PDB file of C-alpha atoms in Angstrom:
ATOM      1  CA  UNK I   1      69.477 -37.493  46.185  1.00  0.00           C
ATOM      2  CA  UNK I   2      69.803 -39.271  42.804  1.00  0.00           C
ATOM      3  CA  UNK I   3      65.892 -40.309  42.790  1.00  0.00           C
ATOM      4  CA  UNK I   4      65.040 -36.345  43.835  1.00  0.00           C
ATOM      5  CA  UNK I   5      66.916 -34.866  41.207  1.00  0.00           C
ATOM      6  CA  UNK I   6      65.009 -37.675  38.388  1.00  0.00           C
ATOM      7  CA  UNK I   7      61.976 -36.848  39.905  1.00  0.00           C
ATOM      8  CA  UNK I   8      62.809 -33.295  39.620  1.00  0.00           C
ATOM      9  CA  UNK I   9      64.129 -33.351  36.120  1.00  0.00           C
ATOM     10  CA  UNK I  10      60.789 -35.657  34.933  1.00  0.00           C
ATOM     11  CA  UNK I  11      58.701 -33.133  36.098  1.00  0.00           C
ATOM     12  CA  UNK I  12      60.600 -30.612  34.485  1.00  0.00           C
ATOM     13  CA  UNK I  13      61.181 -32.271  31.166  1.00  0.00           C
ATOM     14  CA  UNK I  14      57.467 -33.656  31.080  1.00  0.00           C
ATOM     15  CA  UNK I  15      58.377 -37.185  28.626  1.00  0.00           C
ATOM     16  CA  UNK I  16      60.773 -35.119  25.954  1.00  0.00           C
ATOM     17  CA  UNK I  17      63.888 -36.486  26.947  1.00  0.00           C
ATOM     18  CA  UNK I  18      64.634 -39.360  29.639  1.00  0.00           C
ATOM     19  CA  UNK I  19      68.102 -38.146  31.921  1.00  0.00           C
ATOM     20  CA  UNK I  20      70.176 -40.804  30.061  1.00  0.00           C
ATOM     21  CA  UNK I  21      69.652 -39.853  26.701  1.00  0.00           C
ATOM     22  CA  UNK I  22      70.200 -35.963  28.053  1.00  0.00           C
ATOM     23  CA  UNK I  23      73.499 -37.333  29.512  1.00  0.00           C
ATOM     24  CA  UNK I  24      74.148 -38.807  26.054  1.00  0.00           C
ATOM     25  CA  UNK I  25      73.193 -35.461  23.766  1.00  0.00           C
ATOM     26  CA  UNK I  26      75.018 -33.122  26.068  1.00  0.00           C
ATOM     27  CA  UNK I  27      78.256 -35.099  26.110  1.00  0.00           C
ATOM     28  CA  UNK I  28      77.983 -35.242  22.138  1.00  0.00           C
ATOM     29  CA  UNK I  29      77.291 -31.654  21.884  1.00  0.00           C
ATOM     30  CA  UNK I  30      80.558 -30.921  24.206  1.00  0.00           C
ATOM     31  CA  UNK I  31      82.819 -33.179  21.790  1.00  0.00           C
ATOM     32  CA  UNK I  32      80.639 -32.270  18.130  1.00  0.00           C
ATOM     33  CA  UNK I  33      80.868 -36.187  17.153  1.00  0.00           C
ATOM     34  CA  UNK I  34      82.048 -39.546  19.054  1.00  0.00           C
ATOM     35  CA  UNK I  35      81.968 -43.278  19.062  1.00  0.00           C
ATOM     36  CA  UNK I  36      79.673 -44.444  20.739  1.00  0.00           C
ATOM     37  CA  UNK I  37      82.139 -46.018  23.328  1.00  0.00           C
ATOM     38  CA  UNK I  38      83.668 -42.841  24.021  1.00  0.00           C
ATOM     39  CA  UNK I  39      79.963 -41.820  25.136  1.00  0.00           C
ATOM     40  CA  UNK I  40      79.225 -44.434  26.728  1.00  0.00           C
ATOM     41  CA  UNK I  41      82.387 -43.690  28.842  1.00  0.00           C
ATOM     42  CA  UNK I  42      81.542 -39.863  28.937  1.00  0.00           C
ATOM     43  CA  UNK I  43      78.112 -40.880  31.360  1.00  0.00           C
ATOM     44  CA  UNK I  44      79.038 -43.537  32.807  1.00  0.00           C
ATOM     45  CA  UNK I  45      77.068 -46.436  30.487  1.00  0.00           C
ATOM     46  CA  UNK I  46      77.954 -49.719  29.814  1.00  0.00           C
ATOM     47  CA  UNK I  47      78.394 -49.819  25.957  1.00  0.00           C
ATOM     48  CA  UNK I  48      75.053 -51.976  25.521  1.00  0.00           C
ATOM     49  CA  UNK I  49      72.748 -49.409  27.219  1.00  0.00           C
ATOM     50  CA  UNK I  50      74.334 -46.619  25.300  1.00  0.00           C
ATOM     51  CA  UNK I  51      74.906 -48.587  22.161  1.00  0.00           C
ATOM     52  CA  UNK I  52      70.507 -49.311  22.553  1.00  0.00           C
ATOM     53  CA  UNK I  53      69.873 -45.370  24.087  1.00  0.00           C
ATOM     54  CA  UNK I  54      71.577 -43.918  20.931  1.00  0.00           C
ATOM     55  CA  UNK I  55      69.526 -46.171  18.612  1.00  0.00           C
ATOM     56  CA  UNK I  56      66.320 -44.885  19.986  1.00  0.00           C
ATOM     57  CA  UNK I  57      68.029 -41.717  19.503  1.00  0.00           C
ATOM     58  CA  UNK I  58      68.501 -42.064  16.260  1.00  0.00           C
ATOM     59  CA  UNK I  59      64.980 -43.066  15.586  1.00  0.00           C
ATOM     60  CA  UNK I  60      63.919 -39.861  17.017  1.00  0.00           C
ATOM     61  CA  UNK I  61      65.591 -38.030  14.628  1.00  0.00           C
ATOM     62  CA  UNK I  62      68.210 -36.580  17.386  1.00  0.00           C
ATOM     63  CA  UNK I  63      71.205 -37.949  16.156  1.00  0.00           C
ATOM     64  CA  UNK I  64      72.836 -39.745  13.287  1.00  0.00           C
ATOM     65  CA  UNK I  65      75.286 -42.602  13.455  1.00  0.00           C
ATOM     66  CA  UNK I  66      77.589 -44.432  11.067  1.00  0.00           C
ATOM     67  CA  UNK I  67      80.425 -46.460  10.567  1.00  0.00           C
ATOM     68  CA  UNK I  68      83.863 -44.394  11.590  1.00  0.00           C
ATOM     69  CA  UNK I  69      85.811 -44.043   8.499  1.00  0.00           C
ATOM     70  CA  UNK I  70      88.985 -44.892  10.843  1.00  0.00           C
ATOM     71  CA  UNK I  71      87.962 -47.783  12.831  1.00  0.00           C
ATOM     72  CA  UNK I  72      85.097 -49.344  10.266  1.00  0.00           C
ATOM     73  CA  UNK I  73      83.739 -51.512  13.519  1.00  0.00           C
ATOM     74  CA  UNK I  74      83.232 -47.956  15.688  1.00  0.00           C
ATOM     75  CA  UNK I  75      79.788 -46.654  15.329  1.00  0.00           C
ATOM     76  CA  UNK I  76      80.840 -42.571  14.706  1.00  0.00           C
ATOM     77  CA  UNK I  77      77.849 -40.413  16.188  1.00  0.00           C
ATOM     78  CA  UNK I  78      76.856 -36.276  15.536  1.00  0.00           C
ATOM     79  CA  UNK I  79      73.770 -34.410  16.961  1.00  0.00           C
ATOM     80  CA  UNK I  80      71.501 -33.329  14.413  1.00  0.00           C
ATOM     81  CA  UNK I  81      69.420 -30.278  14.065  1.00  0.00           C
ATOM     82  CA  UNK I  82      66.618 -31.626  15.835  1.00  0.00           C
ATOM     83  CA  UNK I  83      68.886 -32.655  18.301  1.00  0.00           C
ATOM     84  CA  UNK I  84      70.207 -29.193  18.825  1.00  0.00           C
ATOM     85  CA  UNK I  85      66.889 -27.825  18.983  1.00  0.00           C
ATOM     86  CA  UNK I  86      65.714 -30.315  21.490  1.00  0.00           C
ATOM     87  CA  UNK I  87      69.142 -29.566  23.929  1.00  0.00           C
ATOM     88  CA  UNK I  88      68.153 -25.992  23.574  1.00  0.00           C
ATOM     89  CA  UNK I  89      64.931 -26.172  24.862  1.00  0.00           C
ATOM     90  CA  UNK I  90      65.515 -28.685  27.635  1.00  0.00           C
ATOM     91  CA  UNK I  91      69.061 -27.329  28.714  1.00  0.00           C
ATOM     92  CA  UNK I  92      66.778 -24.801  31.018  1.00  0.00           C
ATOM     93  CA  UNK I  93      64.884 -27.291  32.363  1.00  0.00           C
ATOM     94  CA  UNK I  94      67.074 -29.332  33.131  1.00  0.00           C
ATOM     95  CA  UNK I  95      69.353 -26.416  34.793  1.00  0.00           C
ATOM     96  CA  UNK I  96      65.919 -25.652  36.647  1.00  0.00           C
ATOM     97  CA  UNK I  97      66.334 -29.192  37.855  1.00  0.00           C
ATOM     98  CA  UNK I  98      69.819 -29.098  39.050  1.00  0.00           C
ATOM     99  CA  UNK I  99      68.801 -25.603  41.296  1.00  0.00           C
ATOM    100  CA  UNK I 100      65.753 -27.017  43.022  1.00  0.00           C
ATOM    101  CA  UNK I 101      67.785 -30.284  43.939  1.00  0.00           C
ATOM    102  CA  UNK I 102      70.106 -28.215  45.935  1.00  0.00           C
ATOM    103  CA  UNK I 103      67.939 -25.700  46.931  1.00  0.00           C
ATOM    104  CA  UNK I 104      67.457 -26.793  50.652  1.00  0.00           C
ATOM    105  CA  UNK I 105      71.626 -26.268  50.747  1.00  0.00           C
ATOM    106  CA  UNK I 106      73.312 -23.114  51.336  1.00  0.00           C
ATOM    107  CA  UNK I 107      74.776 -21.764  47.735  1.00  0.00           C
ATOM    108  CA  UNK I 108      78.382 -22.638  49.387  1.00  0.00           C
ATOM    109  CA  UNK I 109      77.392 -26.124  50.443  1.00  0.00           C
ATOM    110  CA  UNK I 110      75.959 -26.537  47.244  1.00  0.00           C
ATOM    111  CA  UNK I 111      78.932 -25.744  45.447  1.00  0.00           C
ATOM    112  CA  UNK I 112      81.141 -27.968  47.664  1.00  0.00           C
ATOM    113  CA  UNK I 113      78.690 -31.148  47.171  1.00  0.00           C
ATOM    114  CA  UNK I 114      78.877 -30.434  43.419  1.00  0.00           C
ATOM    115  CA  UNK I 115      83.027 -30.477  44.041  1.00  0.00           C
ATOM    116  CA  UNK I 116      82.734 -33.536  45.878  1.00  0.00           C
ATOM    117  CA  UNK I 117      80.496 -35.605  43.649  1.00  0.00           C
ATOM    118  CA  UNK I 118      83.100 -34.001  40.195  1.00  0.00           C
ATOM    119  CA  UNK I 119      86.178 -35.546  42.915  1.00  0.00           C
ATOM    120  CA  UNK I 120      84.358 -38.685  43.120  1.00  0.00           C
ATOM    121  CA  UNK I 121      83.368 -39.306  39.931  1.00  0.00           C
ATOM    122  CA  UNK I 122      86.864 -38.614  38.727  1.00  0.00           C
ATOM    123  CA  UNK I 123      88.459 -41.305  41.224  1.00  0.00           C
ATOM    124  CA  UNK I 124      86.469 -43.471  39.324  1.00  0.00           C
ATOM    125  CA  UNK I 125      86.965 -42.821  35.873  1.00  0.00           C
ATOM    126  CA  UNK I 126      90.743 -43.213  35.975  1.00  0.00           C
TER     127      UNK I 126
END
């Protein structure tokens, strides 16, 4: 199911955006600014992969980091505008994505996976 829904979302995104660093904007955009621990945390990353994801980021222009005035060894990230505008226009496709990996499913069975996979991933996380 997992290597569907990249497929799906590659051909969807056509080389913008890889999933992670989707993963990684969305769950900044949901909190407006985080360490980059916190993020890490938010998808699931060890802090090395999204410590090295948001640096690319960065490079692109999608987000900007910094030292966290609180905790001077935290790295403190916010979106930027091109990182706005680049959610906004792959948001869709990526939603697009999500429907046509659970299109073969019933809506109702669709909605119950999604509940079991959010009950899952919760068990884990605490």
């Amino acid at each position: 199911m997992h290597q569907l829904h990249l497929s799906l979302f590659a051909a969807q995104v056509r080389g913008l955006i890889t999933p992670v660093q989707f993963s990684l904007l969305s769950a900044l955009a949901a909190r407006g600014s985080a360490d980059q621990t916190t993020l890490a945390t938010d998808v699931a990353l060890d802090r090395s992969t999204a410590a090295a994801t948001l640096a690319r980021m960065e490079a692109h222009g999608w987000i900007a980091r910094g030292r966290d005035d609180a905790d001077g060894r935290a790295m403190r990230c916010r979106m930027t505008e091109a990182g706005r505008t680049l959610l906004a226009r792959v948001e869709p496709l990526a939603r697009e994505a999500h429907r046509q990996t659970l299109a073969a499913l019933p809506p109702e069975d669709g909605a119950h996976l999604m509940a079991l996979m959010r009950a899952a991933l919760h068990g884990v996380s605490d």
